[in-house]
C-alpha positions as semicolon CSV with decimal commas, in nm:
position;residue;x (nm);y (nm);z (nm)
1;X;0,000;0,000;0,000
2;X;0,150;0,319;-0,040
3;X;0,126;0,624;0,191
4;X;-0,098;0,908;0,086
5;X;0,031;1,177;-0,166
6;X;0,160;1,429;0,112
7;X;0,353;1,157;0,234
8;X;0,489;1,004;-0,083
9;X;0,627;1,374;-0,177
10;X;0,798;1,373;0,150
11;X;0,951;1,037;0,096
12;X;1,058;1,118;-0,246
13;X;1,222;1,471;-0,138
14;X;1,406;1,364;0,151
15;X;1,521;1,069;-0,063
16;X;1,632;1,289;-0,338
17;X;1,801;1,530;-0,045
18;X;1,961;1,253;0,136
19;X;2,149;1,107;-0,149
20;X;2,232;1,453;-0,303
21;X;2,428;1,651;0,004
22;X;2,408;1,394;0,251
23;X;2,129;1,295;0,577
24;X;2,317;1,559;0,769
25;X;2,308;1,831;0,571
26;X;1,971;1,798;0,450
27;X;1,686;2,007;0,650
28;X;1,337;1,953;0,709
29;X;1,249;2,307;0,523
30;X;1,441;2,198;0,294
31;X;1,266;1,851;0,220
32;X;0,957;2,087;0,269
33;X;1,061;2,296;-0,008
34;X;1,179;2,059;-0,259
35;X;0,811;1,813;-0,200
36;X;0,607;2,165;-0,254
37;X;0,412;2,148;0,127
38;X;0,386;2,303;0,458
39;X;0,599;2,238;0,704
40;X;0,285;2,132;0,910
41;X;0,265;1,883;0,675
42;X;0,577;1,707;0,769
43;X;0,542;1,739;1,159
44;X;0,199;1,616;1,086
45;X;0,317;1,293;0,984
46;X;0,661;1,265;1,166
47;X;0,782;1,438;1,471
48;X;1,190;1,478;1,351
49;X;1,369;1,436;1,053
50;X;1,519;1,090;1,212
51;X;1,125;0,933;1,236
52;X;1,123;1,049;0,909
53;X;1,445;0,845;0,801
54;X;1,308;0,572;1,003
55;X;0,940;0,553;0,840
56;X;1,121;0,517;0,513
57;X;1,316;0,217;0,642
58;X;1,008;0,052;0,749
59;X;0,887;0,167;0,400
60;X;1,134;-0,068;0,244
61;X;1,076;-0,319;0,485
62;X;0,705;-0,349;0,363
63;X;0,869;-0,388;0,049
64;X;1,119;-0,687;0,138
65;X;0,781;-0,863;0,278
66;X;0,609;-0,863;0,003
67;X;0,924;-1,054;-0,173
68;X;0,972;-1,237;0,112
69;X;0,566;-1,381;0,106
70;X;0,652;-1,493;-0,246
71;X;0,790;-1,796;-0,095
72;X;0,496;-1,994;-0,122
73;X;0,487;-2,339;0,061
74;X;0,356;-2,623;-0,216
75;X;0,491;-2,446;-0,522
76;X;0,797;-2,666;-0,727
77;X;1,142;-2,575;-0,551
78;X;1,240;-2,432;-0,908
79;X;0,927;-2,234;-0,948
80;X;0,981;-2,077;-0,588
81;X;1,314;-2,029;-0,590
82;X;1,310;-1,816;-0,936
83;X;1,026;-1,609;-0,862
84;X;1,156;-1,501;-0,532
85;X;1,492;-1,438;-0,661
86;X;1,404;-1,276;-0,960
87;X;1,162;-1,039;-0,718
88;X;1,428;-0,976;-0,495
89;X;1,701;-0,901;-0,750
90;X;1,423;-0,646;-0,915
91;X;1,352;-0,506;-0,523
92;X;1,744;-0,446;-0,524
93;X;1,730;-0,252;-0,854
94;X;1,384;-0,036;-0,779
95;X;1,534;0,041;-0,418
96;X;1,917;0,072;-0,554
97;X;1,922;0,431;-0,410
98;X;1,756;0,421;-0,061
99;X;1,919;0,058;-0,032
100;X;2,261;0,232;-0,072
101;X;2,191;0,538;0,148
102;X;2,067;0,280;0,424
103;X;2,418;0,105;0,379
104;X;2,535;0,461;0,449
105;X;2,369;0,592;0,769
106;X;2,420;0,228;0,931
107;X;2,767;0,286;0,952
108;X;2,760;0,611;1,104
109;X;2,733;0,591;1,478
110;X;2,493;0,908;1,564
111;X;2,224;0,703;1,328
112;X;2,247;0,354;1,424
113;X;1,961;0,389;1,645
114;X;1,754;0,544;1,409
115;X;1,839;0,257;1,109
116;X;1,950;-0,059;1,283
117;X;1,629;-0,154;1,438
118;X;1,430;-0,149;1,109
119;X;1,674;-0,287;0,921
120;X;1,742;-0,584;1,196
121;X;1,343;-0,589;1,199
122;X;1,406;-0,617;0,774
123;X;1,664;-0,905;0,783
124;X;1,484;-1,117;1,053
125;X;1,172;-1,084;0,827
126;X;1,330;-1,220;0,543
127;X;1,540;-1,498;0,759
128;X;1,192;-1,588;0,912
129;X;1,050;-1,622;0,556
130;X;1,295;-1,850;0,397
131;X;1,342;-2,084;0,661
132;X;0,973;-2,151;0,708
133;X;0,980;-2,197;0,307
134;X;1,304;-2,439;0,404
135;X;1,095;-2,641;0,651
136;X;0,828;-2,657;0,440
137;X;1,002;-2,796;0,141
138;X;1,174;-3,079;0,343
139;X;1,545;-2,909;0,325
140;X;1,718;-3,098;0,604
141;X;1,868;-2,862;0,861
142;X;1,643;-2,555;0,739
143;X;1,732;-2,331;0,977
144;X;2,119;-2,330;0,875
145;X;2,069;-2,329;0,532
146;X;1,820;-2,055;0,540
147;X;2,104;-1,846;0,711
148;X;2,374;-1,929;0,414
149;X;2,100;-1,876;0,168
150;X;2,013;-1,524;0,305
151;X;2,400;-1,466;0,358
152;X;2,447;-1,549;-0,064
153;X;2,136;-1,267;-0,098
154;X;2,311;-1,031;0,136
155;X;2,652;-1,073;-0,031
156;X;2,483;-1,024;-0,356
157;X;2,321;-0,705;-0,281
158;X;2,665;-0,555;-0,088
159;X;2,843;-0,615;-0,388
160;X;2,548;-0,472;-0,632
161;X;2,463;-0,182;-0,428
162;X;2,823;-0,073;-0,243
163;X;3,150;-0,244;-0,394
164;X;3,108;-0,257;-0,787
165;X;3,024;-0,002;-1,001
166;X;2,898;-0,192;-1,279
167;X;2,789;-0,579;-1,063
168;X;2,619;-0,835;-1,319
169;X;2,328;-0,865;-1,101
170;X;2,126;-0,980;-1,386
171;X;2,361;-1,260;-1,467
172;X;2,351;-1,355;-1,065
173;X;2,009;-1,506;-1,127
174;X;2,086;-1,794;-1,239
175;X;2,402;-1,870;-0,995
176;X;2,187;-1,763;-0,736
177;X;1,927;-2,040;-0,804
178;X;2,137;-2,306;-0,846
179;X;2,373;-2,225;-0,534
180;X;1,942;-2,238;-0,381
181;X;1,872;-2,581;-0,541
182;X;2,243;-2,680;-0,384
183;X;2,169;-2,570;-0,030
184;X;1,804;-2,745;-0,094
185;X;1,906;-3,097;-0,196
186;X;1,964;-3,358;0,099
């Protein structure tokens, strides 16, 4: 679902703010400014800048569950596993920007507050999800091979979204659902 309009030009502002000059630097009038509403309009919604920052991490989050709820229990292991990759590789490419900034502000100490919860709350989500898919399928010791599995995904979108400039995520697919099918066979 997304927010309502006032809220989605807020979103998109401080998004475009954040990754032009920086989470710091960036100021509610401006985000105000460059989204074309009040500032009551803001503190309507949010209370700070940082619940701001953090509403757009749960944002995402939403996202990664809908990905994450693709795993359906009963579907072929092939079928599964290429839908939910292939929706989480295109989640890493629609979200390449905020993804990144996220990467950002976690590493900076006056923020981890403010963007490790939602982003723990993000990656237990998605562990959650693919085990139970795991268990469901049969996949002997589910709960460890979730974790690698996961692991390959995070590894895969650190290197597309931080390390290389130009990452073959596209051609990842593929390796990605064989490596799957590996961890999944008994």
């Amino acid at each position: 679902m997304r927010p309502p309009k006032g809220k989605q030009k807020l979103f998109d502002a401080a998004m475009r703010l954040f990754e032009s000059q920086g989470y710091f630097a960036t100021t509610v009038e401006q985000i105000t400014l460059e989204a074309g509403v009040s500032k009551g309009l803001v503190y309507n919604y949010f209370s700070s800048k940082e619940e701001l920052l953090a509403e757009l991490i749960r944002t995402t989050t939403a996202g990664m569950e809908s990905i994450a709820a693709t795993l359906v229990p009963g579907e072929s292991l092939e079928t599964a596993l290429e839908v939910f990759i292939g929706n989480y590789l295109a989640f890493l490419k629609r979200e390449k920007k905020f993804l990144r900034l996220q990467l950002t502000l976690m590493l900076m100490p006056e923020l981890r507050e403010v963007v490790s919860g939602p982003q723990q709350a993000r990656a237990k989500l998605l562990l959650r999800h693919v085990e139970r898919w795991f268990k469901s399928a049969g996949v002997a010791q589910a709960g460890n091979r979730a974790r690698l599995f996961v692991a390959m995904l995070d590894g895969t979108a650190l290197h597309y979204l931080a390390i290389y400039e130009r990452y073959p995520l596209n051609s990842m697919k593929a390796r990605l659902i064989q490596a799957a099918r590996d961890l999944c066979s008994n």
